[in-house]
Amino acid sequence: MNKLLAATKLILTLKCEQSTRIVSESLDRELSGVERWAVRLHYISCWSCRRFGKQLRMVRDALRTKVASEDADATKLSPEALKRIESAIQSES
Amino acid sequence: MYAKGFFSENARKPPMVEATKRAKGQREKHLPEPMSEKNNPPTKEDVTEWLTEHGDLLYRYAMKRIGKSDVAEDLVQDTFVAALRSADGFEGRSKVQTWLVGILRHKIADHLRKVSRQRQRDAKTREDASHAEVFQHGHWRVGVKPWTSDPAKSLENEEFWTVLSGCQEKLPDKLSMAFRMRDIEDLPMAEICELLEITATNLSVRLHRARVLLRECLDQNWFSAQRHR
């Protein structure tokens, strides 16, 4: 019974800050049915939060595209770094 | 709206990543016999070989978690030094590379812990203040305006990425680290919690605040100008 009350409370009294928090979490995990409904209902009367959700996903997609297009193999130790590390290792022990 | 696969971690990677992987596989065929065939720990004499074989991988691993090249280089160095010292302890139960990465992980965790302690000692963080500027009593202080410019066009613009980068840098350290690890490096939540030594709840609070602040900054420094065009 408590769970049902908590769910109802969430759905009916969801404020913007909380809504944005749930939307943010949706980027990292799956939302529960209750959470999804709470946000959907909140969206009906809140354009700000609706836009927030869209913009958050836009930024996330932009970053993913950017990272994917960068050559991961380009990240390597520079020749200077290699030399430095090597001599540091040699002088140890 | 929240379709099951939409936020999936296993979203198919774009073609370019796969092509890079294939090309990488072909290059490795031409290298001399890999050292991993011999599963022995490094000695002082063959340090150069070990660096050539494992250095870049360790460096990439560190960069993904730390984001700073000078620190990453130091950690790779520390890892090799530690590996040489405890070479006797390596029993060959795992591959050398796994063993080296294990040492590196400890070094990374130690570094992050040190940085966190240092931050606590320095000036107090303003992150709570910044977040309070966005919400009041749970509501938006200022309504969110739409981003009207074509997203694709923004992404092609060099300046957009400069602005985004600047916004990231403006984030308080705690938030920016969580943001980088999650939204840039795409590390799993569990690993980030381990690295930063925080709970899952704490992490989602940090990510929420980071994303809210970043959106604000992007709105003010990029999209608002677009609106007035």
mmCIF file of C-alpha atoms in Angstrom:
data_model
loop_
_atom_site.group_PDB
_atom_site.id
_atom_site.type_symbol
_atom_site.label_atom_id
_atom_site.label_comp_id
_atom_site.label_asym_id
_atom_site.label_seq_id
_atom_site.Cartn_x
_atom_site.Cartn_y
_atom_site.Cartn_z
ATOM 1 C CA MET A 1 0.000 0.000 0.000
ATOM 2 C CA ASN A 2 2.884 2.336 0.821
ATOM 3 C CA LYS A 3 4.384 1.842 -2.601
ATOM 4 C CA LEU A 4 1.148 2.832 -4.277
ATOM 5 C CA LEU A 5 0.844 5.936 -2.139
ATOM 6 C CA ALA A 6 4.434 6.906 -2.863
ATOM 7 C CA ALA A 7 3.887 6.382 -6.584
ATOM 8 C CA THR A 8 0.730 8.467 -6.600
ATOM 9 C CA LYS A 9 2.418 11.209 -4.626
ATOM 10 C CA LEU A 10 5.307 11.294 -7.110
ATOM 11 C CA ILE A 11 3.026 11.434 -10.107
ATOM 12 C CA LEU A 12 0.805 14.174 -8.728
ATOM 13 C CA THR A 13 3.307 16.422 -7.018
ATOM 14 C CA LEU A 14 6.348 16.250 -9.281
ATOM 15 C CA LYS A 15 8.169 19.575 -9.364
ATOM 16 C CA CYS A 16 10.529 20.755 -12.064
ATOM 17 C CA GLU A 17 13.768 20.163 -10.216
ATOM 18 C CA GLN A 18 12.713 16.608 -9.451
ATOM 19 C CA SER A 19 11.501 16.080 -12.983
ATOM 20 C CA THR A 20 14.841 17.198 -14.391
ATOM 21 C CA ARG A 21 16.550 14.858 -11.978
ATOM 22 C CA ILE A 22 14.543 11.885 -13.237
ATOM 23 C CA VAL A 23 15.176 12.869 -16.843
ATOM 24 C CA SER A 24 18.877 13.125 -16.088
ATOM 25 C CA GLU A 25 18.828 9.658 -14.545
ATOM 26 C CA SER A 26 17.099 8.312 -17.637
ATOM 27 C CA LEU A 27 20.358 8.887 -19.478
ATOM 28 C CA ASP A 28 22.056 6.386 -17.205
ATOM 29 C CA ARG A 29 19.442 3.784 -16.340
ATOM 30 C CA GLU A 30 15.996 2.616 -17.282
ATOM 31 C CA LEU A 31 13.182 4.458 -15.596
ATOM 32 C CA SER A 32 10.400 2.665 -13.793
ATOM 33 C CA GLY A 33 6.893 2.863 -15.160
ATOM 34 C CA VAL A 34 5.925 5.199 -12.341
ATOM 35 C CA GLU A 35 8.800 7.533 -13.093
ATOM 36 C CA ARG A 36 7.982 7.620 -16.792
ATOM 37 C CA TRP A 37 4.359 8.455 -16.090
ATOM 38 C CA ALA A 38 5.263 11.098 -13.562
ATOM 39 C CA VAL A 39 7.438 12.880 -16.093
ATOM 40 C CA ARG A 40 4.912 12.508 -18.911
ATOM 41 C CA LEU A 41 2.203 14.042 -16.792
ATOM 42 C CA HIS A 42 4.506 16.827 -15.697
ATOM 43 C CA TYR A 43 5.391 17.509 -19.321
ATOM 44 C CA ILE A 44 1.758 18.213 -20.183
ATOM 45 C CA SER A 45 1.811 21.467 -18.295
ATOM 46 C CA CYS A 46 5.519 22.250 -18.239
ATOM 47 C CA TRP A 47 7.185 23.390 -21.437
ATOM 48 C CA SER A 48 10.418 24.201 -19.666
ATOM 49 C CA CYS A 49 10.956 20.642 -18.526
ATOM 50 C CA ARG A 50 9.928 19.281 -21.889
ATOM 51 C CA ARG A 51 12.527 21.446 -23.590
ATOM 52 C CA PHE A 52 15.087 20.539 -20.951
ATOM 53 C CA GLY A 53 14.678 16.838 -21.745
ATOM 54 C CA LYS A 54 15.086 17.450 -25.452
ATOM 55 C CA GLN A 55 18.124 19.656 -24.970
ATOM 56 C CA LEU A 56 19.793 17.224 -22.599
ATOM 57 C CA ARG A 57 19.481 14.451 -25.151
ATOM 58 C CA MET A 58 20.759 16.743 -27.870
ATOM 59 C CA VAL A 59 23.916 17.493 -25.902
ATOM 60 C CA ARG A 60 24.405 13.822 -25.100
ATOM 61 C CA ASP A 61 24.028 12.824 -28.779
ATOM 62 C CA ALA A 62 26.336 15.628 -29.898
ATOM 63 C CA LEU A 63 29.037 14.477 -27.499
ATOM 64 C CA ARG A 64 28.649 10.854 -28.536
ATOM 65 C CA THR A 65 28.971 11.732 -32.213
ATOM 66 C CA LYS A 66 32.007 13.855 -31.523
ATOM 67 C CA VAL A 67 33.755 11.224 -29.436
ATOM 68 C CA ALA A 68 32.995 8.486 -31.960
ATOM 69 C CA SER A 69 34.474 10.554 -34.770
ATOM 70 C CA GLU A 70 37.725 11.115 -32.929
ATOM 71 C CA ASP A 71 40.480 8.623 -33.582
ATOM 72 C CA ALA A 72 41.000 6.735 -30.331
ATOM 73 C CA ASP A 73 44.299 5.387 -31.634
ATOM 74 C CA ALA A 74 45.650 8.912 -31.796
ATOM 75 C CA THR A 75 45.873 8.941 -28.021
ATOM 76 C CA LYS A 76 49.363 7.673 -27.408
ATOM 77 C CA LEU A 77 52.479 8.571 -25.501
ATOM 78 C CA SER A 78 54.554 11.184 -27.248
ATOM 79 C CA PRO A 79 58.180 10.293 -28.058
ATOM 80 C CA GLU A 80 59.301 12.791 -25.417
ATOM 81 C CA ALA A 81 57.070 11.194 -22.816
ATOM 82 C CA LEU A 82 58.362 7.737 -23.723
ATOM 83 C CA LYS A 83 61.953 8.867 -23.320
ATOM 84 C CA ARG A 84 61.221 10.601 -20.061
ATOM 85 C CA ILE A 85 59.413 7.618 -18.627
ATOM 86 C CA GLU A 86 62.120 5.252 -19.780
ATOM 87 C CA SER A 87 64.921 7.178 -18.132
ATOM 88 C CA ALA A 88 62.879 7.609 -14.984
ATOM 89 C CA ILE A 89 62.356 3.866 -14.836
ATOM 90 C CA GLN A 90 66.041 3.162 -15.480
ATOM 91 C CA SER A 91 67.141 5.485 -12.712
ATOM 92 C CA GLU A 92 64.806 3.780 -10.257
ATOM 93 C CA SER A 93 65.857 0.760 -8.217
ATOM 94 C CA MET B 1 9.397 8.822 -25.318
ATOM 95 C CA TYR B 2 11.542 6.604 -23.135
ATOM 96 C CA ALA B 3 11.625 3.651 -25.491
ATOM 97 C CA LYS B 4 13.553 0.784 -24.024
ATOM 98 C CA GLY B 5 16.500 0.911 -26.367
ATOM 99 C CA PHE B 6 16.786 4.660 -26.542
ATOM 100 C CA PHE B 7 19.186 5.168 -23.692
ATOM 101 C CA SER B 8 20.748 1.769 -24.106
ATOM 102 C CA GLU B 9 24.422 1.414 -23.380
ATOM 103 C CA ASN B 10 24.705 -0.982 -26.275
ATOM 104 C CA ALA B 11 23.675 1.429 -29.015
ATOM 105 C CA ARG B 12 25.332 0.385 -32.218
ATOM 106 C CA LYS B 13 28.502 2.330 -32.853
ATOM 107 C CA PRO B 14 28.697 4.447 -36.013
ATOM 108 C CA PRO B 15 30.545 2.925 -39.008
ATOM 109 C CA MET B 16 33.708 4.964 -38.525
ATOM 110 C CA VAL B 17 34.606 3.232 -35.264
ATOM 111 C CA GLU B 18 34.277 -0.221 -36.845
ATOM 112 C CA ALA B 19 36.481 0.750 -39.779
ATOM 113 C CA THR B 20 39.152 2.032 -37.413
ATOM 114 C CA LYS B 21 39.048 -1.253 -35.525
ATOM 115 C CA ARG B 22 39.511 -3.268 -38.719
ATOM 116 C CA ALA B 23 42.425 -1.150 -39.858
ATOM 117 C CA LYS B 24 44.019 -1.501 -36.432
ATOM 118 C CA GLY B 25 43.804 -5.283 -36.618
ATOM 119 C CA GLN B 26 45.619 -5.317 -39.942
ATOM 120 C CA ARG B 27 48.424 -3.098 -38.719
ATOM 121 C CA GLU B 28 49.195 -5.373 -35.798
ATOM 122 C CA LYS B 29 50.002 -8.308 -38.110
ATOM 123 C CA HIS B 30 53.170 -6.548 -39.251
ATOM 124 C CA LEU B 31 54.628 -5.973 -35.792
ATOM 125 C CA PRO B 32 57.391 -8.250 -34.513
ATOM 126 C CA GLU B 33 56.442 -11.179 -32.294
ATOM 127 C CA PRO B 34 54.328 -9.679 -29.513
ATOM 128 C CA MET B 35 55.803 -9.777 -26.067
ATOM 129 C CA SER B 36 52.576 -11.056 -24.670
ATOM 130 C CA GLU B 37 53.578 -14.447 -26.079
ATOM 131 C CA LYS B 38 56.109 -14.614 -23.310
ATOM 132 C CA ASN B 39 54.159 -13.989 -20.145
ATOM 133 C CA ASN B 40 57.023 -12.689 -18.065
ATOM 134 C CA PRO B 41 57.045 -9.548 -15.972
ATOM 135 C CA PRO B 42 59.241 -6.627 -17.104
ATOM 136 C CA THR B 43 62.885 -6.380 -16.175
ATOM 137 C CA LYS B 44 65.107 -3.314 -16.325
ATOM 138 C CA GLU B 45 66.803 -4.533 -19.481
ATOM 139 C CA ASP B 46 63.714 -4.898 -21.626
ATOM 140 C CA VAL B 47 61.950 -1.779 -20.366
ATOM 141 C CA THR B 48 61.968 -0.217 -23.828
ATOM 142 C CA GLU B 49 60.206 -3.200 -25.299
ATOM 143 C CA TRP B 50 57.653 -3.172 -22.534
ATOM 144 C CA LEU B 51 56.978 0.506 -23.009
ATOM 145 C CA THR B 52 56.512 0.038 -26.733
ATOM 146 C CA GLU B 53 54.212 -2.905 -26.226
ATOM 147 C CA HIS B 54 52.050 -1.657 -23.367
ATOM 148 C CA GLY B 55 52.740 2.056 -22.907
ATOM 149 C CA ASP B 56 50.072 3.413 -25.235
ATOM 150 C CA LEU B 57 47.360 1.139 -23.949
ATOM 151 C CA LEU B 58 48.095 2.059 -20.360
ATOM 152 C CA TYR B 59 48.244 5.731 -21.320
ATOM 153 C CA ARG B 60 44.850 5.528 -23.052
ATOM 154 C CA TYR B 61 43.387 3.742 -20.055
ATOM 155 C CA ALA B 62 44.637 6.482 -17.746
ATOM 156 C CA MET B 63 43.551 9.305 -20.075
ATOM 157 C CA LYS B 64 40.050 7.933 -20.227
ATOM 158 C CA ARG B 65 39.776 8.165 -16.467
ATOM 159 C CA ILE B 66 41.883 11.191 -15.656
ATOM 160 C CA GLY B 67 41.607 13.395 -18.742
ATOM 161 C CA LYS B 68 44.950 15.126 -18.167
ATOM 162 C CA SER B 69 47.905 13.984 -20.272
ATOM 163 C CA ASP B 70 50.649 15.011 -17.841
ATOM 164 C CA VAL B 71 49.019 13.156 -14.976
ATOM 165 C CA ALA B 72 48.330 10.154 -17.198
ATOM 166 C CA GLU B 73 52.001 10.031 -18.224
ATOM 167 C CA ASP B 74 53.100 10.130 -14.591
ATOM 168 C CA LEU B 75 50.725 7.338 -13.690
ATOM 169 C CA VAL B 76 52.029 5.156 -16.513
ATOM 170 C CA GLN B 77 55.539 5.830 -15.249
ATOM 171 C CA ASP B 78 54.553 4.953 -11.685
ATOM 172 C CA THR B 79 52.943 1.781 -12.951
ATOM 173 C CA PHE B 80 56.088 0.557 -14.664
ATOM 174 C CA VAL B 81 58.231 1.432 -11.672
ATOM 175 C CA ALA B 82 55.887 -0.474 -9.395
ATOM 176 C CA ALA B 83 55.793 -3.381 -11.844
ATOM 177 C CA LEU B 84 59.569 -3.625 -11.855
ATOM 178 C CA ARG B 85 59.656 -3.581 -8.081
ATOM 179 C CA SER B 86 57.048 -6.265 -7.629
ATOM 180 C CA ALA B 87 58.035 -8.376 -10.643
ATOM 181 C CA ASP B 88 58.688 -11.250 -8.260
ATOM 182 C CA GLY B 89 55.096 -11.143 -7.167
ATOM 183 C CA PHE B 90 53.820 -11.792 -10.674
ATOM 184 C CA GLU B 91 52.927 -15.442 -10.827
ATOM 185 C CA GLY B 92 51.844 -15.596 -14.459
ATOM 186 C CA ARG B 93 48.281 -16.503 -13.563
ATOM 187 C CA SER B 94 47.032 -13.665 -15.718
ATOM 188 C CA LYS B 95 48.405 -11.925 -18.765
ATOM 189 C CA VAL B 96 51.062 -9.327 -18.069
ATOM 190 C CA GLN B 97 48.903 -6.620 -19.577
ATOM 191 C CA THR B 98 46.052 -7.413 -17.204
ATOM 192 C CA TRP B 99 48.486 -7.274 -14.330
ATOM 193 C CA LEU B 100 49.881 -3.917 -15.457
ATOM 194 C CA VAL B 101 46.379 -2.486 -15.876
ATOM 195 C CA GLY B 102 45.576 -3.685 -12.381
ATOM 196 C CA ILE B 103 48.532 -1.753 -10.985
ATOM 197 C CA LEU B 104 47.510 1.283 -13.008
ATOM 198 C CA ARG B 105 43.988 1.137 -11.642
ATOM 199 C CA HIS B 106 45.320 1.387 -8.124
ATOM 200 C CA LYS B 107 47.497 4.322 -9.088
ATOM 201 C CA ILE B 108 44.497 6.049 -10.662
ATOM 202 C CA ALA B 109 42.370 5.489 -7.583
ATOM 203 C CA ASP B 110 45.150 6.800 -5.344
ATOM 204 C CA HIS B 111 45.535 9.878 -7.497
ATOM 205 C CA LEU B 112 41.823 10.654 -7.519
ATOM 206 C CA ARG B 113 41.675 10.219 -3.772
ATOM 207 C CA LYS B 114 44.591 12.604 -3.335
ATOM 208 C CA VAL B 115 42.988 15.183 -5.635
ATOM 209 C CA SER B 116 39.705 14.922 -3.758
ATOM 210 C CA ARG B 117 41.405 15.433 -0.399
ATOM 211 C CA GLN B 118 43.308 18.400 -1.786
ATOM 212 C CA ARG B 119 40.120 19.951 -3.096
ATOM 213 C CA GLN B 120 38.453 19.620 0.273
ATOM 214 C CA ARG B 121 41.328 21.464 1.870
ATOM 215 C CA ASP B 122 41.179 24.319 -0.614
ATOM 216 C CA ALA B 123 38.487 26.984 -1.007
ATOM 217 C CA LYS B 124 34.994 25.630 -0.474
ATOM 218 C CA THR B 125 33.036 24.607 -3.532
ATOM 219 C CA ARG B 126 30.463 26.866 -5.082
ATOM 220 C CA GLU B 127 28.519 24.137 -6.763
ATOM 221 C CA ASP B 128 25.548 24.349 -4.443
ATOM 222 C CA ALA B 129 25.266 28.073 -5.063
ATOM 223 C CA SER B 130 25.314 27.640 -8.843
ATOM 224 C CA HIS B 131 22.627 25.008 -8.773
ATOM 225 C CA ALA B 132 20.485 27.200 -6.534
ATOM 226 C CA GLU B 133 20.582 29.862 -9.205
ATOM 227 C CA VAL B 134 18.691 27.592 -11.569
ATOM 228 C CA PHE B 135 15.938 26.292 -9.318
ATOM 229 C CA GLN B 136 13.998 27.931 -6.528
ATOM 230 C CA HIS B 137 11.637 25.896 -4.391
ATOM 231 C CA GLY B 138 11.862 23.168 -6.987
ATOM 232 C CA HIS B 139 10.797 25.395 -9.886
ATOM 233 C CA TRP B 140 12.732 27.000 -12.724
ATOM 234 C CA ARG B 141 13.811 30.530 -11.875
ATOM 235 C CA VAL B 142 13.862 31.330 -15.565
ATOM 236 C CA GLY B 143 11.807 29.394 -18.107
ATOM 237 C CA VAL B 144 13.689 27.171 -20.510
ATOM 238 C CA LYS B 145 13.694 28.569 -24.034
ATOM 239 C CA PRO B 146 13.781 26.332 -27.102
ATOM 240 C CA TRP B 147 16.998 25.793 -29.031
ATOM 241 C CA THR B 148 15.856 26.779 -32.460
ATOM 242 C CA SER B 149 19.023 26.399 -34.470
ATOM 243 C CA ASP B 150 19.485 23.207 -36.441
ATOM 244 C CA PRO B 151 21.502 20.884 -34.194
ATOM 245 C CA ALA B 152 23.454 19.463 -37.124
ATOM 246 C CA LYS B 153 24.601 22.939 -38.109
ATOM 247 C CA SER B 154 25.803 23.690 -34.598
ATOM 248 C CA LEU B 155 27.821 20.486 -34.441
ATOM 249 C CA GLU B 156 29.668 21.377 -37.618
ATOM 250 C CA ASN B 157 30.647 24.725 -36.203
ATOM 251 C CA GLU B 158 34.093 24.751 -34.596
ATOM 252 C CA GLU B 159 33.011 27.552 -32.283
ATOM 253 C CA PHE B 160 30.221 25.492 -30.811
ATOM 254 C CA TRP B 161 32.727 22.952 -29.526
ATOM 255 C CA THR B 162 34.889 25.711 -28.124
ATOM 256 C CA VAL B 163 31.902 27.093 -26.229
ATOM 257 C CA LEU B 164 30.935 23.634 -25.014
ATOM 258 C CA SER B 165 34.483 23.018 -23.872
ATOM 259 C CA GLY B 166 34.502 26.318 -22.030
ATOM 260 C CA CYS B 167 31.244 25.458 -20.325
ATOM 261 C CA GLN B 168 32.709 22.165 -19.177
ATOM 262 C CA GLU B 169 35.679 23.926 -17.699
ATOM 263 C CA LYS B 170 33.458 26.300 -15.785
ATOM 264 C CA LEU B 171 31.854 23.405 -13.945
ATOM 265 C CA PRO B 172 33.010 22.865 -10.362
ATOM 266 C CA ASP B 173 35.650 20.106 -10.216
ATOM 267 C CA LYS B 174 33.491 17.431 -8.620
ATOM 268 C CA LEU B 175 30.763 17.889 -11.193
ATOM 269 C CA SER B 176 33.086 18.222 -14.166
ATOM 270 C CA MET B 177 34.877 14.978 -13.331
ATOM 271 C CA ALA B 178 31.645 13.027 -13.085
ATOM 272 C CA PHE B 179 30.395 14.634 -16.286
ATOM 273 C CA ARG B 180 33.558 13.858 -18.219
ATOM 274 C CA MET B 181 33.698 10.259 -17.085
ATOM 275 C CA ARG B 182 30.058 9.655 -17.903
ATOM 276 C CA ASP B 183 29.035 11.838 -20.833
ATOM 277 C CA ILE B 184 32.371 12.069 -22.622
ATOM 278 C CA GLU B 185 34.208 8.855 -21.794
ATOM 279 C CA ASP B 186 31.054 6.778 -21.391
ATOM 280 C CA LEU B 187 32.390 4.849 -18.406
ATOM 281 C CA PRO B 188 29.868 2.629 -16.636
ATOM 282 C CA MET B 189 28.156 4.119 -13.598
ATOM 283 C CA ALA B 190 29.550 1.433 -11.319
ATOM 284 C CA GLU B 191 33.117 2.146 -12.337
ATOM 285 C CA ILE B 192 32.710 5.888 -11.845
ATOM 286 C CA CYS B 193 31.335 5.256 -8.362
ATOM 287 C CA GLU B 194 34.392 3.138 -7.615
ATOM 288 C CA LEU B 195 36.861 5.659 -8.978
ATOM 289 C CA LEU B 196 35.349 8.648 -7.219
ATOM 290 C CA GLU B 197 34.477 6.613 -4.133
ATOM 291 C CA ILE B 198 30.900 7.862 -4.049
ATOM 292 C CA THR B 199 27.520 6.167 -3.952
ATOM 293 C CA ALA B 200 25.292 5.739 -6.987
ATOM 294 C CA THR B 201 22.913 8.333 -5.566
ATOM 295 C CA ASN B 202 25.696 10.810 -5.036
ATOM 296 C CA LEU B 203 26.854 10.234 -8.602
ATOM 297 C CA SER B 204 23.423 10.847 -10.076
ATOM 298 C CA VAL B 205 23.142 14.062 -8.060
ATOM 299 C CA ARG B 206 26.483 15.241 -9.449
ATOM 300 C CA LEU B 207 25.519 14.299 -13.005
ATOM 301 C CA HIS B 208 22.174 16.056 -12.649
ATOM 302 C CA ARG B 209 23.808 19.255 -11.426
ATOM 303 C CA ALA B 210 26.517 19.096 -14.047
ATOM 304 C CA ARG B 211 24.034 18.610 -16.862
ATOM 305 C CA VAL B 212 21.739 21.376 -15.597
ATOM 306 C CA LEU B 213 24.622 23.826 -15.315
ATOM 307 C CA LEU B 214 26.079 22.839 -18.647
ATOM 308 C CA ARG B 215 22.733 23.335 -20.356
ATOM 309 C CA GLU B 216 22.422 26.773 -18.765
ATOM 310 C CA CYS B 217 25.867 27.739 -19.926
ATOM 311 C CA LEU B 218 25.267 26.484 -23.454
ATOM 312 C CA ASP B 219 21.954 28.299 -23.556
ATOM 313 C CA GLN B 220 23.499 31.596 -22.460
ATOM 314 C CA ASN B 221 26.654 31.394 -24.541
ATOM 315 C CA TRP B 222 25.490 29.805 -27.731
ATOM 316 C CA PHE B 223 21.804 29.228 -28.265
ATOM 317 C CA SER B 224 20.572 32.581 -27.016
ATOM 318 C CA ALA B 225 22.699 34.264 -29.692
ATOM 319 C CA GLN B 226 21.151 31.900 -32.233
ATOM 320 C CA ARG B 227 17.695 32.938 -31.117
ATOM 321 C CA HIS B 228 18.430 36.605 -31.740
ATOM 322 C CA ARG B 229 19.700 36.033 -35.219
#
